[in-house]
Structure formats: C-alpha cells, structure tokens
Amino acid sequence: MDTTIFEQHESEIRGYCRAYPTVFASASNARQVDEEGTSYIDFFAGAGVLNFGHNNPAMKEAMIDFLQADGVAHSLDTYTTTKRDFIAKFHEVILAPRGMNHKMQFMGPTGSNAIEAALKLARLATGRREVVAFSHGFHGMTLGSLAATANQAFRQWAGVPLTDVVRLPFETAPGGSTGIADYRAALQDPSSGVTPPAAFLVEPVQAEGGVNVASREWLHEIQDLAREVGALFIIDDIQAAVGRTGGYFSFDGMDLDPDIIALAKGLGGFGTPIAMTLNKPEVDAHWSPGAHTGTFRGQGLSFVAGTVALDYFTDEAFLADVLAKGETMREALEAIAAKHSERGWEVRGRGMMQALDTGDGAFAKRIQQECFERGLLVGPCGSGGRVIKLIPPLTIPEEDLRDGLGLLAQAIDAAAGAP
Amino acid sequence: MDTTIFEQHESEIRGYCRAYPTVFASASNARQVDEEGTSYIDFFAGAGVLNFGHNNPAMKEAMIDFLQADGVAHSLDTYTTTKRDFIAKFHEVILAPRGMNHKMQFMGPTGSNAIEAALKLARLATGRREVVAFSHGFHGMTLGSLAATANQAFRQWAGVPLTDVVRLPFETAPGGSTGIADYRAALQDPSSGVTPPAAFLVEPVQAEGGVNVASREWLHEIQDLAREVGALFIIDDIQAAVGRTGGYFSFDGMDLDPDIIALAKGLGGFGTPIAMTLNKPEVDAHWSPGAHTGTFRGQGLSFVAGTVALDYFTDEAFLADVLAKGETMREALEAIAAKHSERGWEVRGRGMMQALDTGDGAFAKRIQQECFERGLLVGPCGSGGRVIKLIPPLTIPEEDLRDGLGLLAQAIDAAAGAP
Amino acid sequence: MDTTIFEQHESEIRGYCRAYPTVFASASNARQVDEEGTSYIDFFAGAGVLNFGHNNPAMKEAMIDFLQADGVAHSLDTYTTTKRDFIAKFHEVILAPRGMNHKMQFMGPTGSNAIEAALKLARLATGRREVVAFSHGFHGMTLGSLAATANQAFRQWAGVPLTDVVRLPFETAPGGSTGIADYRAALQDPSSGVTPPAAFLVEPVQAEGGVNVASREWLHEIQDLAREVGALFIIDDIQAAVGRTGGYFSFDGMDLDPDIIALAKGLGGFGTPIAMTLNKPEVDAHWSPGAHTGTFRGQGLSFVAGTVALDYFTDEAFLADVLAKGETMREALEAIAAKHSERGWEVRGRGMMQALDTGDGAFAKRIQQECFERGLLVGPCGSGGRVIKLIPPLTIPEEDLRDGLGLLAQAIDAAAGAP
Amino acid sequence: MDTTIFEQHESEIRGYCRAYPTVFASASNARQVDEEGTSYIDFFAGAGVLNFGHNNPAMKEAMIDFLQADGVAHSLDTYTTTKRDFIAKFHEVILAPRGMNHKMQFMGPTGSNAIEAALKLARLATGRREVVAFSHGFHGMTLGSLAATANQAFRQWAGVPLTDVVRLPFETAPGGSTGIADYRAALQDPSSGVTPPAAFLVEPVQAEGGVNVASREWLHEIQDLAREVGALFIIDDIQAAVGRTGGYFSFDGMDLDPDIIALAKGLGGFGTPIAMTLNKPEVDAHWSPGAHTGTFRGQGLSFVAGTVALDYFTDEAFLADVLAKGETMREALEAIAAKHSERGWEVRGRGMMQALDTGDGAFAKRIQQECFERGLLVGPCGSGGRVIKLIPPLTIPEEDLRDGLGLLAQAIDAAAGAP
C-alpha cells in the first residue's frame, strides 16, 4: 500500500484518507476494494452521493454508450440532447406527479454552489439581505454558503466575518420548539432590532449536522412565517433527497411548497458532479440571463447517468425497499443502543439515513476505526463528529446490509470495551 | 430543433443557449454537431475547458477502460489508485521540471471553489482579511470569489455587500502602470488608511476580462510587493494554463514563484469537473485536515482523463504547435483589424488565446451571431462583451483553424456591413 | 412667536419643535417659559438630562464663579483643578461607598460616544467582535452605537448594514424569559453557529425603549452568562442613573458588578454636555493612551456643575424624596389607567421614571398635544411612540408635580374623548 | 502639583496630560496657568477649538448674562430664543454674503457626530453605500467617522472591520496628483470593480493629518467628479474653519459649492460643545424629522458664545490680522527650517495653522517636551506625530505670538542638540 505520493505531494488538508488508510482500486455497488484486494462494505456512499451504488451497471452502460457516440460531455448552458432528456424526464418523473412547476437551474456542480445561487436569487427576489439559517445546518464551504453553515468547526477557517445570516435553533436544538414563534414576535415588533429576512433556508433532515429530523409541523411553521413576512422558503435537500429518506424529496408527503429546492450529490446517479436548484417560476423570473454562471454547468455524463437514476423512481418497489432496509438499519441501531443502554445513546433518522448519536466524538472516531479494521466504512457527523451516520447505497444487497450491521455491532462492542 | 423542453422547464438564467440557438448532439475535437446534422467549428471550447478537443480519443479510451474496470469514480478525498497516478504524473511532468514542490489540493470541482480555498488559506496563513484583486479580473461567482471578480455585470446580483477585497487597476487599465507603486507608497504610510493585505490575486492573462495580457515586469512588481509586505502571491491560472498560452502555465518562463496557483477548466482534459490549487508547502502547512471540504473533490474520470492530458506536455512539439497556431490566429485577426482599420480595433492575446477588441458589445454580439450562422462558435468577453475571444481546442486541425478564421473574417465583414 | 428663522434656515430633521410649537425664552427648575410668557410644567427634563431642574441655583452660582475666575472651560484630557475636583468627589460620593474601583473615562460628550468607547474597549479586551444587545434597547445614533440600538425607526437611516451585534429579546419582550437560557445553550453547542460575544450591553431600565424595567434576577442571569463565556457585562445607565430611579445607579441594591458603566445626560447636572464610562481597572488596562480621543472630553462647566450635583447624593433625604414623588406619579398613572381600564393601558416604571403604555402611537401623540395646550411638556417613547414617559426634574416642587399630573389626566381624557 | 487623583481614578486612556504634566487652574486668551502659577503660552488652543482665546471676555459676559437670566441651557431641538439668534446671525454674517442657502443641522455636539450625520444623509440622498475619503484624513472616532479616518493609529482600536469607505490618496500623498483621474477612469469602466460612491469627504486643510493643504484645482477636480457621478461633495471643515486659515471657511474664495459642510470645534466660540452641518436644501430634504437625534443638540451657552463669535467676521480687520499673524508664524518656521536645513524639514500651512514637518515622531515629541519646559504648549500631528502644528488662538496678542515663536525656536534647538 504505497501512500508516499499522497504524503509528499497532496495538501495537508486531506481528511477522509486519514480515517481510511488504504488505497482504493475499484468499487461496485456497496463494496469498495483496495489495491491489496481487501473488500469493504460501504455505509458512507461517498458522503451520500452514491445512492445507486458504485458503478451502477445501467448507468455505466449508458455512460459508455454516450462516450462511444461522442456525446457532448461539456456544454456550459448550451442546449444538448442529453440535457433535454434529463430535464424532460425529471419533469415527468419527479415534478409533474407532485404538481410542481419549478424551473430547473444548473450551476457549478457542487451543493455549495446551488446554495450560493439560491441565496442570490432570494436576495434578488426580495431586495433583502439577511437569510435565516439554523443551528447544526450544513450548506457548504464557499463564503455565501459557509455563512449559512452553523458548525464552528467549518466556520472558523473563513478568515473574514461571515455575515448576512440570522441564526435560529433547529427544531431539535435547545430553544428549537419556541424559536420560530419568538422570531415571529420579534418581526412583528418594530423595536426588536430584527427585520424581515430574504429567506429561510432549512434542511428537513440535517445530515452533516448529526441526522436531526424536523417534523412536518415545524417545517410548516417556517413556511407559514416565510409567507407572512414575504420571505422565500428554501429547502436544502442536497444530502437527504433522491430517495435517501424514502421519498424522492425528504419532505415528500408533508404538503410543503418550497420556493427553491437545492439538489446535488445523488442527482447525477453515478458520482459525477452536478447541482441544480428548482425555482418557482415567479421567483425564477427575477433572474437575468447569465446572472450566476459557471464553467461546469452542463455535464453530459451526469445528465446521462442522472437520467438513468430517475428510472428508480418510476418503480414503486424501489422506495418501499428503501423504507424496509431503513427499518432494518433502525432496528440494528436500536439493538446496539439497547445493549449499551447505560451510555444513553440516541438513534435517529429517516429511511436509509439512520444514525447513532454517541455523544462523544473521540468515541465515534474509535468506532469508525474499529469498523474500518473489520471492513466497514462509516462516517461520523454532528458536533465534534459524535454521531455515526449510516448512509449505504440504497441499492445495497440485503446481505451486505446485514453483514455491515453485524460488523458495526462488533466494532462498537470493541470500541466500548464490551465483551 | 425542439427547444420547448428548455423553455418550459429550465431557468430563465440560461445564457449561452440564447446565442447558439440549437441543440447539440455530438462533438469531436474542434467540431460540434447539432441534432439536425449541422457541424460547427468550435472556437470557444467550452469556455476554455476543452483544450484537447471534444471527446479526445485517448482520454475516451482510458475513461471507458476505467468504467469497465469498475474504477472508483467518486472518492471524496480518500486515496485511490487513479488519484495517485494523477498526482504522481502531475508532479513528474509539471512540477519537478520547474523545480516546484507545491502541494496539490483538491476541492469542490469549480474554479470558483479553487479561489475560495486559496483566499481562505491566504487569510489563514497571514491572519489578515483583505485581498488585493484587479480591475477586469474574473475569479468566480460564489461570494468569496465574486468579491474578487471585478465586472459589475456579475457583481450586481450578489444581494449583499462584496467585501474584504481591495481593488487595483490591472496593468493595462487606466492607472495600471503606477497602481502598484502607489499602493506600495500607501502601505508604507501609516496614515494612508491602507493596511497590508493577505494576498495579491492576479491572472497573468485575463481571459473573461477581455484577454488582457500582463507583462513579466508588472507581475514581478506584484510578487515583489507581496514579499515585502508579507502577503501571498496567488495566480489564478484557471483559464490560461494547461497549454493555452504556449506553456503549461501562462507564466512559464517568467521566473515567477507564486505561493498559490489555482487551476480548473482544462485540468481534467475531457471536460469533466476538477479543480486544484498548488500550495507552497510552508503555506499549505497552515491547513488543518478537513478545513475546506467538498463532496466532489475526488473525481475518478477527471483524474483518468487529466492524467492522459499530461502526456501532451511531455511532447515538445505540442507547445510549439500551439505557438504556431496562435501565430496563425494572431495574423488572421491583425488582417481583420487592418481591413477595418478605421474602427480602431485592437488585437491582443498570447498563444492560442487571441482576441479582437471591437470596443462595442452590441457589435460583438452581432459578430457572434453572424459566426453562428456560418457554422462557427465564438464567445464575447470583456466589458459589455465587446471582445471576441478565440480559444479553439489546442488540438484543432490546421484546416478547421483556417476555415474558422475565414468564417470569422466573413462574419465580421457582414456585421460591419462591409462588402 | 416668530419661527420663520427656523423654518427657513434649520434642517428638516428638527423634531421636538414640531411637538412643542413655541419658542422658549427661559427656564427654572421644572418650568419652561416661552417668549410670550406662557409657562409650561416640564415632565420631560431635556430627555432625562435635567434631573436637578433648569438653572439649578447652586450650579448656576458655581458656574458663574468659575467663569469669572477664568477657569479652564475646555481642556481636552489635560489635567485641570476642576476636573480633579469632579473625579475626587465622584469617587468619594459614588464609587467608594459602593466598594467600586472603576476608572473614569471621558470622551466626546454624548451618550452615543460613551457607548462607542465601551464597545471598543470590550472588543479590545476580549479580542472578539460581536456584542449582544437587546430588543427595545437604545444606545445612540453613531454607527457603532446605532448597531446596538434596536428600534427600526432609528436604524433605517444608517445607509449601511449595521453589523457585529447579536440581538436577544429584553426580559419583558416575547421570548425574553427564555432568551438568555437559549443563548447559553447555543454558546455551549459548537454547531449552533453562535460564538461567544465580546460583551452584553443592557439598560436595567430601558427609557427610550418604552420604560421597560428589568428584574434583578434577569440582570444577574446576564452577568452570570457574561462571566461564564468570558464576555464583559456593560450597563448603559445613560438615562436611568444619576438618581432618576431612586438610587444613583438604576441597579443600586441589586448586587451587580458590571465591567463597564456608561453615563452621560444627568451627569453634568446643568444640561451642559459630558459623558463618562466607568471601567474596571483590569478592563481599562487594555486601553493605550489616546486610543479613543475627542475634542470636547474636558468640559470645565460640566465638571463644575456636575460636582455640585454630587452633593444631592450625600443627602439621604434626596433619594427618599425621589421615591416618594415617584410613588405619587405612579398612583396618578394607575388612577388614569383605571379610569380608562377598558383600554388596557399599562403603567410601568421605577422611581421618577414612570410611564403609561397606551399601545397606540397616534393616540400618545394626541396626548402630547393636549398636554402642550394645557401647559405640560411630555414626551412619547417606545415602539411607534406609544408610551407616555414622565421624567420631571427630580427637584420638581410638589405642587408642580401634582399640577402636572392633573393636567396630564385632563389631557388624556380629552385625547380619549372622555367627559 | 497633585496628580494622584488622576492616576488613581482616571482611565489609562488619558493622553495629553502625559505630554503636559501639570494641573491647569485658569486660562485667559493665549495663556494657561497651572495651579503653581506657571503661565504657558498656548499654541494648541484646545486642539483648534479656542480660536477666540480662553475665556474670551465678550463671550464670558454674554454667558454670565444668559445664566443669570435663566436662559434655556439645554433644549434638545426645541426652539429657543438663543438658538434663533444664533441661526439668524449665522445666516446673516456667514451664509448670505456667500450666496449660500444651506440648512443648519445640529446634532450631538462633536465633530465626529457631524460626520456621522453627513454620511447618513449622503447615503440616504443617493441610495449608495460607499463613501470616498482620503489618506491622512481625520474625521472622528465613532465607527462611522472612524471608517473615514485614515490613520492606522486610530483605526487599529475599532475591534470590528471598518467598512463602506473607499480610500484615495490626498493631493499631497503619493499618487495624489493622479488619484482622482484614475478613480474617474475606474468609475467609467464597468469592469473595474468600482461603483459610484455616495459622497466624497475631504478636508481642504488636513489638520490632524499633518497640516496638508489641498489646492483649489484639486478640490474642484473632486467636486467635478462628484457632480459627474451623482455623488455628494462633503467638506469637513471642523478644524480649519471659523477663521483659522484666514477666511471663515478654509475654502473661502475657491468658488466651491459643497453639498454638506461639517463644523464643530471653534463654532461655539468659548470651548463649549456644539456641532453643525450645513446641508443644501435639496439634500436636506431627504431627512425625516428625528432621523438622527441626540440629547445635547441644543446648547444655550454654545449658541450664546457662538453668536458673539460671529461678530469677529463682520470686522474686516480681524481676518486681515489672522493672515498677518499667520505670515509671522510662517516666517518664524521658515527661519527655523532654514537654520536646520540639513534636516530637510518642511513648513506647511495656511493662515494661522502653520506647521513644521520634522519627519520624525520621536523628535517632534522631544520638541513638544522642550516647549513645555519653556512654557509653551504645542501639539504634534501627522503620521507618528512627526509634525509640529501651531494653532494659537486667532486673538493671541502679538507679543505672546512672538514670545511663543521664540520659545519654539529655542526648544527646537535644544531638541536638535544645536548650540
């Protein structure tokens, strides 16, 4: 396992490689194999990107066909047949059935860029400056999205004040139950020092923030307040959408009506970059052509694989399977928490994003290490990395899922010093 | 040519498609073909991304092999064999021969993100807040990079004050010849209201800004001042590197020693997204692991094609050919300018980035349209889009180049109402 | 009554003259007389400056003596005998009996400037940027103090973003009871997006904000949290100190230990400008000489009259009388509120700052007008000016006080259309 | 000389007292006397406040009369007879003869507050945010005015970023001759990253900044550019007006037409605080009543003495005398500079603000000390305090002036180690 090249020539900023000290050579569905032939079950899925597994066969085939046919791989925002197919199918499979007529906007292919675009549009549409974001929220690392990100572990490196964001507690944080009501009262009080925001930006399920799940009621409270004060209601569904929580969107079935939805990660299906916002037409109308540009907006391979990915959502059995596997994951975590009940761990999640909050970042890191040694890849999240988040590919074979959960239980026992 | 899908479902922000009103179906080297079979010579190359042509055969083959072998397409910043190959070869082909020992940092795969990372690092390394950027500079669209971008056409949509940037005139702008000296004097004066910056951020050749070419002397003046005042010297070579101007870097042969270099666009070779900064080790050492993260940092396909792209730079004939073609382009533009000499057009550029400054955005737009109608794709840049910038693939066949230049001359005559 | 000169040559910004449309020619204790000889009872006292009445005889005598002796009227921050007398007596009468060893800092003679200095010192002493201020707080009109002021009626004219202030609800505002606890929880949570502030800035009795009275418990809650998180505890006592609420400080007897106290208004006794902060020595030690300068820091006349004013606080009967008069005021307001009980008015206050919250700015303005017509000067405060605040000179003769309260009752009846 | 009280109880921030280590007991015209009876000639005049000397007899008499008649000493912005007299006379003596119809606005009585108000008004009137200010400019210490102040010695203590100001070099600073032209070019260039400001804020004679004198041509260049780009032209004449430089305004006779003029310091005549802006009616019309308030806006004593001060400007001989004395000062300084010509000192100034730039702050401090020991009070200014600025009362007796200049020459010889 030769990592010298990385140590000599790659930046000190590299991170995940320190937790997974090996060199991966290939990957297939929920398995990654390193160059020595060791196979790992992947419960991390590229930080929530690989919902359809590594090297999904149907996507791979479509991509190879596209390459062989000299498809337009890079197109800025010119029209291509491939992009048209994606847009048409996204509308047909996702938007139309939900009665949504949002416009699709493509930008630089990162979730952070989708948030930057959404915030620009909200400020443009309202003529206001401040945006409400929530504690434990994660929205990206560029200055505009980082200002909305809550975790000081990320914010501390900005080097400039992070401004123009008002912070409220997420529903599950201290003060969360009264936060929206208190903020409404402040907005109604001309001497509160608080003025109406351009938008409320919220993740229905905070992934990076520690797998915190908002209720339908609380999300409606936000949406209602946004409507009252003329602000936009923006949902960041970058990690929780594309089937992860059992619906295409994490807020499916909640009867919400967001003005802007930000997507990225799983949208391209195969792990190649893409980002998109869905903007209500009346909001989108505030854009002028080219107001937010970006070189890599038109990615043929991502459109091709992303189009294949949409097939999963025409098959009712797929999301049922996600929910069933999610239940399996949940039960396994509940059993682990019960076994170590004296430690007061909490299990949280929805669909195939399930997590164990150990309350202790150092301990969670030990779990991660014990997992790795047993051939299981997991990633910590939340404050200080104290939450073990499980986000395997949605397509993970039942057997890999059960094996992985077994390895996890063993690893936790080992980390906890249990017999 | 059915564009209904786009008109109904894509955001109003879409831009290039309005200048090229067709739907592209395939592309090969310097040619794009629309779904009706019309073939266009591409003098725009995806805004400077496709230096090695559309669907470069060697890259395509390597990518298909990689896909068929289930390579790791998406890896965050874990180690992969593919990434190791890229890093090793980049060091061997590019850095080592130049005596450079910069560390390679990968981030969210956009040039904007590379700039965001570079500015964070500069602020972190110096403990200072402000960054010097130049008039006509283009550095991206997210809030941190947009603050450094000069053009009001892009800045006006931010919706928040764009701060923490000090603006100096680029060498070729009014005041440019004395700007650095005046700024040095201000820095030496404790009552100037000016304090030392964290960094100077400059493009040796401003591409988007209108193809403005800095001299070796002026760049050294900046580098010297940066050294004097303890600031970093950052080169944004996102559009001008990777062979475009006749060297790998646009500043090759100038004996410059930048602390950070930002790359993206052509780096991945095939048009799939990737971004990288090169950080001097002593600067890079200020990073903590994970200080600037991003989902799409590890892109297998971009590493694979980008590794193939490096082969071009082991072949001395390649850059000689770039310079020769650049000379051809220059002569063609000079001839056009001479023919219309009463209009006072200026020809500028280096290597295979050559441009005609018409001084009139509306006129340049007409040229673009006349070109399109003749089967040639060109893009305007500079203030108000008044500069016609030619950046064909470096691999463009001689014949396509000459044909394209011929079409350009005709289009300009037509736009100018010449016989 | 010739007001032409004002209408022709004074700025449109003038305000109080519109509510009191006459020209005052002289004033004595709680009476102002206009140039037509109409005498008004003054329940406004120059916005809380004239605690010892207009033209207080002892002060007047001392000032004339000072002028005749060619005292140093203007001294910047050089030493003068007059200033020494003031400092010595302030220490002896106010600080020493309370066991306080705060340092006295003089600055530009406005309350706003005292707050600017206090915030600079807090940021300097902690190396932090943000300051907590409260809804309904009023701290001044210059950019630093205005950022801490809550009322949008004042904030809206800044023309620039008002930054670096975190807003919490005042105890009596919605969310006020849980605000400090929620904020503590956020400070303890590394993913809250909230970082420790440089200081908490609070008025124990918000005067301009609508006569909102904080409890001892809530102020201790703030002080405790400030101590916990290494922030300073700053009390803005500009309007409520100098005897107004029945103690020298508005927080006398609460066992509080603020790091900085800001004073101005009544401090100079006679109405000539002065401002001062009291800084704990260990905090004050962060200042460098001249770090916050100002031309009018050393005001001989204000020192002379202010020294005389301190005599009031060596006489125990004085504050007892203030409390007794305050009780008279309270009873009168309670009677008024009771008479109009169907309107749901609230009476609030402490000592000789008592107020009637009518909940209706337009109505309060009518009351002010009816009062003026009857020879009584009162001023509205609070959101939209809905609160009638009574702050007569502390030295008001019993008879003027009762007469004034009688006029107020009549005026309110008239405004309310009561018989 | 007992300074214990100050050392024990006054803030460490105190400054001038460290340079003048004595306790002043009285003062008259250009003399200050300490409590031990030592008399000092005052070439500092309270930092340019006491243009008419300490305890000017006519003013003193008027103030005593006012006090004895129970005049309204403190009036907020209500109408008083005293204020009417001041406004009427200011219009008659100053504005009308110059054809000016500016409105007079009173605010918190500091120069800093006048600048805060002027900047608010400029931003309000233009809807723009940034203001141009110049190197070496001094405009105050509150956050809004401090952002416009150039000297890092003052800026460094702000504790927050000082924003919304664009800095250009003053005419006499490096780059000053081309600064306005370069800035105009940038404003005309849509890709310069520079957008039109709300205002240009300039001192025709920079006092605190080191006695830098702008030319009529340069000031017109600024005014012209302001007009071109729709920005206001604001003159800060706080230290240089009220006769100091030989006219009432420092720009008298230059045919300038500023939109706003800020005054304070000498305006009140006697050293009691007052500040005022003069706003063109069409600019002033943007104010709403009460938009910028302040407790100490209406100062009876300052109006009374300030009205007396205006008498000086109805007497043509007065300003002629100022110019003659200024010439005396200039000649004395030139002689000193000539005597020490090997040191390359520069003499600068206009009227009775004359200065010797020694180029060395430590040396200037020694001069100040040598002066003090000889009974002469002078103050250093400029970068690092390297400039000895002479601003005696305009009313200084010829003999005191010559004696003081003699003491200065001796002190400089002593400081320079000359025989």
Coordinates of C-alpha atoms in Angstrom, one line a residue, chain D residues 19-299:
Chain D
A19 CA 2.7 65.5 27.5
Y20 CA 1.7 68.4 29.7
P21 CA 2.4 67.0 33.2
T22 CA 0.8 69.7 35.2
V23 CA -2.6 70.8 36.5
F24 CA -4.1 73.8 34.9
A25 CA -6.1 76.2 37.1
S26 CA -7.1 79.1 34.9
A27 CA -6.7 80.4 31.4
S28 CA -7.1 83.7 29.5
N29 CA -6.8 84.3 25.8
A30 CA -3.5 82.6 24.8
R31 CA -2.3 81.8 28.2
Q32 CA -2.9 78.9 30.5
V33 CA -1.8 79.0 34.1
D34 CA -1.2 75.9 36.3
E35 CA -2.0 75.7 39.9
E36 CA 1.5 76.6 40.8
G37 CA 1.3 79.8 39.0
T38 CA 3.3 78.9 35.9
S39 CA 2.0 80.6 32.8
Y40 CA 2.1 78.8 29.4
I41 CA 1.6 80.3 26.0
D42 CA -0.9 78.2 24.2
F43 CA -0.1 77.4 20.6
F44 CA -2.6 74.5 20.7
A45 CA -5.9 76.2 21.6
G46 CA -7.7 73.1 22.7
A47 CA -6.9 71.2 19.5
G48 CA -8.2 74.1 17.4
V49 CA -11.3 74.9 19.4
L50 CA -10.3 78.2 21.1
N51 CA -10.0 80.4 18.1
F52 CA -11.1 83.4 20.2
G53 CA -8.9 82.6 23.2
H54 CA -9.6 81.2 26.6
N55 CA -12.3 83.0 28.4
N56 CA -13.0 85.5 25.7
P57 CA -14.3 88.5 27.6
A58 CA -17.3 89.3 25.4
M59 CA -18.4 85.7 25.3
K60 CA -17.9 85.3 29.0
E61 CA -20.1 88.4 29.7
A62 CA -22.8 87.1 27.4
M63 CA -22.7 83.7 29.0
I64 CA -23.0 85.1 32.5
D65 CA -25.9 87.3 31.5
F66 CA -27.5 84.3 30.0
L67 CA -27.1 82.2 33.1
Q68 CA -28.4 85.0 35.3
A69 CA -31.4 85.4 33.1
D70 CA -32.2 81.7 33.4
G71 CA -31.8 81.2 29.7
V72 CA -32.6 77.7 28.3
A73 CA -29.3 76.0 28.6
H74 CA -30.4 72.6 27.3
S75 CA -33.2 72.4 24.7
L76 CA -32.8 69.3 22.5
D77 CA -34.1 70.6 19.2
T78 CA -36.9 72.7 20.6
Y79 CA -37.0 76.3 19.6
T80 CA -35.3 78.8 21.9
T81 CA -34.7 82.5 21.5
T82 CA -31.0 81.9 21.9
K83 CA -30.9 79.3 19.1
R84 CA -32.9 81.7 16.9
D85 CA -30.4 84.4 17.5
F86 CA -27.6 82.1 16.5
I87 CA -29.2 80.8 13.4
A88 CA -30.3 84.3 12.2
K89 CA -26.8 85.7 12.8
F90 CA -25.0 82.8 11.2
H91 CA -27.2 83.2 8.1
E92 CA -26.7 86.9 8.0
V93 CA -23.0 87.0 8.7
I94 CA -21.7 83.8 7.0
L95 CA -24.2 82.3 4.6
A96 CA -26.0 85.2 3.0
P97 CA -22.9 87.1 1.9
R98 CA -21.6 84.0 0.2
G99 CA -24.9 83.4 -1.5
M100 CA -25.3 80.1 0.4
N101 CA -28.8 78.8 1.4
H102 CA -27.7 75.7 3.2
K103 CA -29.8 74.5 6.1
M104 CA -28.3 74.3 9.5
Q105 CA -28.5 70.9 11.3
F106 CA -27.5 70.4 14.9
M107 CA -26.6 67.1 16.3
G108 CA -24.7 65.5 19.2
P109 CA -22.0 68.2 19.9
T110 CA -18.9 66.5 18.5
G111 CA -17.2 66.8 15.1
S112 CA -17.5 63.0 14.9
N113 CA -21.2 63.2 15.2
A114 CA -21.4 65.9 12.5
I115 CA -19.6 63.5 10.1
E116 CA -21.8 60.6 11.1
A117 CA -24.8 62.7 10.3
A118 CA -23.3 63.9 7.0
L119 CA -22.5 60.4 5.9
K120 CA -26.0 59.1 6.8
L121 CA -27.5 62.0 4.8
A122 CA -25.3 61.3 1.8
R123 CA -26.2 57.6 1.8
L124 CA -29.8 58.4 2.2
A125 CA -29.8 61.0 -0.6
T126 CA -28.0 58.8 -3.1
G127 CA -29.1 55.3 -2.1
R128 CA -25.4 54.3 -2.2
R129 CA -23.2 52.8 0.4
E130 CA -19.6 53.6 -0.1
V131 CA -18.0 57.0 0.6
V132 CA -14.7 58.2 -0.7
A133 CA -12.3 59.5 1.9
F134 CA -8.6 60.4 1.7
S135 CA -5.3 59.3 3.1
H136 CA -4.3 61.3 6.1
G137 CA -7.9 62.4 6.7
F138 CA -9.2 62.7 10.2
H139 CA -13.0 62.7 10.7
G140 CA -13.6 61.3 14.2
M141 CA -13.6 58.2 16.4
T142 CA -17.1 56.7 16.3
L143 CA -17.5 53.8 13.9
G144 CA -18.9 55.7 11.0
S145 CA -16.5 58.6 11.1
L146 CA -13.6 56.4 12.1
A147 CA -14.1 54.3 9.0
A148 CA -13.4 57.6 7.1
T149 CA -10.4 58.4 9.3
A150 CA -7.2 57.2 7.7
N151 CA -4.6 57.0 10.4
Q152 CA -4.0 53.4 11.5
A153 CA -3.0 54.7 14.9
F154 CA -6.7 55.5 15.4
R155 CA -8.2 52.8 13.3
Q156 CA -6.5 49.9 15.0
W157 CA -8.7 50.0 18.1
A158 CA -12.0 49.7 16.3
G159 CA -12.3 46.0 17.1
V160 CA -14.5 45.5 14.0
P161 CA -13.9 45.9 10.3
L162 CA -14.1 49.5 9.2
T163 CA -16.1 49.3 6.0
D164 CA -18.0 51.2 3.4
V165 CA -15.2 53.7 2.7
V166 CA -13.1 53.8 -0.4
R167 CA -9.6 55.3 0.2
L168 CA -7.9 57.7 -2.3
P169 CA -4.6 59.5 -1.8
F170 CA -4.8 63.1 -0.6
E171 CA -3.4 65.5 -3.1
T172 CA -0.1 65.8 -1.3
A173 CA 0.3 62.0 -0.8
P174 CA 2.0 59.6 -3.2
G175 CA -0.3 59.1 -6.2
G176 CA -2.3 62.1 -5.1
S177 CA -1.8 64.0 -8.4
T178 CA -3.4 61.2 -10.5
G179 CA -5.7 59.7 -7.9
I180 CA -8.9 61.5 -8.9
A181 CA -8.3 60.9 -12.6
D182 CA -7.6 57.2 -12.1
Y183 CA -10.7 56.9 -10.0
R184 CA -12.8 58.6 -12.6
A185 CA -11.4 56.2 -15.2
A186 CA -12.3 53.3 -12.9
L187 CA -15.9 54.6 -12.5
Q188 CA -16.2 54.8 -16.2
D189 CA -15.1 51.2 -16.6
P190 CA -17.9 48.7 -15.9
S191 CA -15.3 46.0 -15.2
S192 CA -13.2 48.0 -12.8
G193 CA -14.9 46.5 -9.7
V194 CA -15.5 50.1 -8.7
T195 CA -19.0 51.6 -8.4
P196 CA -20.1 55.2 -7.8
P197 CA -19.9 56.4 -4.2
A198 CA -22.5 58.2 -2.1
A199 CA -20.0 61.1 -1.4
F200 CA -16.5 62.4 -1.4
L201 CA -15.5 63.6 2.1
V202 CA -12.5 65.9 2.2
E203 CA -10.7 68.4 4.4
P204 CA -9.4 71.3 2.4
V205 CA -6.7 71.6 5.0
Q206 CA -6.0 68.4 6.8
A207 CA -5.2 69.4 10.4
E208 CA -4.8 66.3 12.5
G209 CA -3.4 64.6 9.4
G210 CA -0.3 66.7 9.4
V211 CA -1.4 70.2 8.0
N212 CA -1.7 69.1 4.4
V213 CA -3.1 71.9 2.2
A214 CA -5.2 71.0 -0.8
S215 CA -5.1 73.2 -3.9
R216 CA -8.1 74.9 -5.3
E217 CA -7.7 72.9 -8.5
W218 CA -7.7 69.5 -6.8
L219 CA -10.7 70.4 -4.7
H220 CA -12.5 71.4 -7.9
E221 CA -11.4 68.1 -9.5
I222 CA -13.2 66.3 -6.7
Q223 CA -16.3 68.4 -6.8
D224 CA -16.5 68.0 -10.6
L225 CA -16.2 64.2 -10.3
A226 CA -18.8 64.1 -7.6
R227 CA -21.2 66.0 -9.8
E228 CA -20.5 63.8 -12.7
V229 CA -21.2 60.6 -10.9
G230 CA -24.1 61.8 -8.8
A231 CA -22.2 61.8 -5.5
L232 CA -22.3 64.5 -2.8
F233 CA -19.3 66.7 -2.2
I234 CA -18.8 67.0 1.6
I235 CA -16.3 69.3 3.2
D236 CA -15.1 68.5 6.7
D237 CA -14.1 72.0 7.9
I238 CA -14.2 71.1 11.6
Q239 CA -10.7 72.2 12.5
A240 CA -9.9 74.6 9.6
A241 CA -13.0 76.8 9.5
V242 CA -14.1 79.7 11.8
G243 CA -11.3 81.9 10.7
R244 CA -8.4 79.6 11.3
T245 CA -7.0 79.8 7.8
G246 CA -7.8 83.4 7.0
G247 CA -11.4 83.0 5.8
Y248 CA -14.5 81.9 7.7
F249 CA -14.3 78.6 5.8
S250 CA -11.0 77.2 4.8
F251 CA -12.2 77.1 1.2
D252 CA -13.4 80.7 1.0
G253 CA -12.5 82.2 -2.3
M254 CA -12.2 79.0 -4.1
D255 CA -15.6 79.1 -5.7
L256 CA -16.5 75.7 -4.4
D257 CA -20.1 74.6 -3.8
P258 CA -20.1 71.8 -1.3
D259 CA -23.4 69.9 -0.7
I260 CA -22.6 69.4 3.0
I261 CA -20.1 71.2 5.3
A262 CA -19.3 69.9 8.7
L263 CA -18.4 72.3 11.5
A264 CA -17.8 71.9 15.3
K265 CA -14.7 72.9 17.4
G266 CA -14.5 76.7 17.0
L267 CA -18.1 77.2 16.2
G268 CA -19.2 77.6 19.8
G269 CA -16.5 80.2 20.4
F270 CA -15.8 79.6 24.0
G271 CA -14.9 75.9 24.0
T272 CA -18.3 74.5 25.0
P273 CA -19.5 71.8 22.7
I274 CA -21.5 72.3 19.6
A275 CA -21.6 70.7 16.1
M276 CA -23.5 71.6 13.0
T277 CA -23.7 70.6 9.4
L278 CA -24.7 72.9 6.6
N279 CA -26.8 71.0 4.1
K280 CA -28.0 72.2 0.7
P281 CA -31.8 72.3 0.8
E282 CA -32.3 69.7 -1.9
V283 CA -30.1 67.3 0.0
D284 CA -31.5 68.2 3.4
A285 CA -35.0 67.4 2.1
H286 CA -34.1 63.7 2.3
W287 CA -34.2 63.9 6.1
S288 CA -37.2 62.8 8.0
P289 CA -37.8 64.5 11.4
G290 CA -35.8 62.8 14.1
A291 CA -33.9 60.6 11.7
H292 CA -30.6 61.5 13.5
T293 CA -31.2 62.6 17.1
G294 CA -29.0 63.4 20.1
T295 CA -29.5 64.6 23.6
F296 CA -27.2 67.6 23.6
R297 CA -28.2 69.1 20.2
G298 CA -29.4 72.4 21.7
Q299 CA -26.8 74.0 23.8

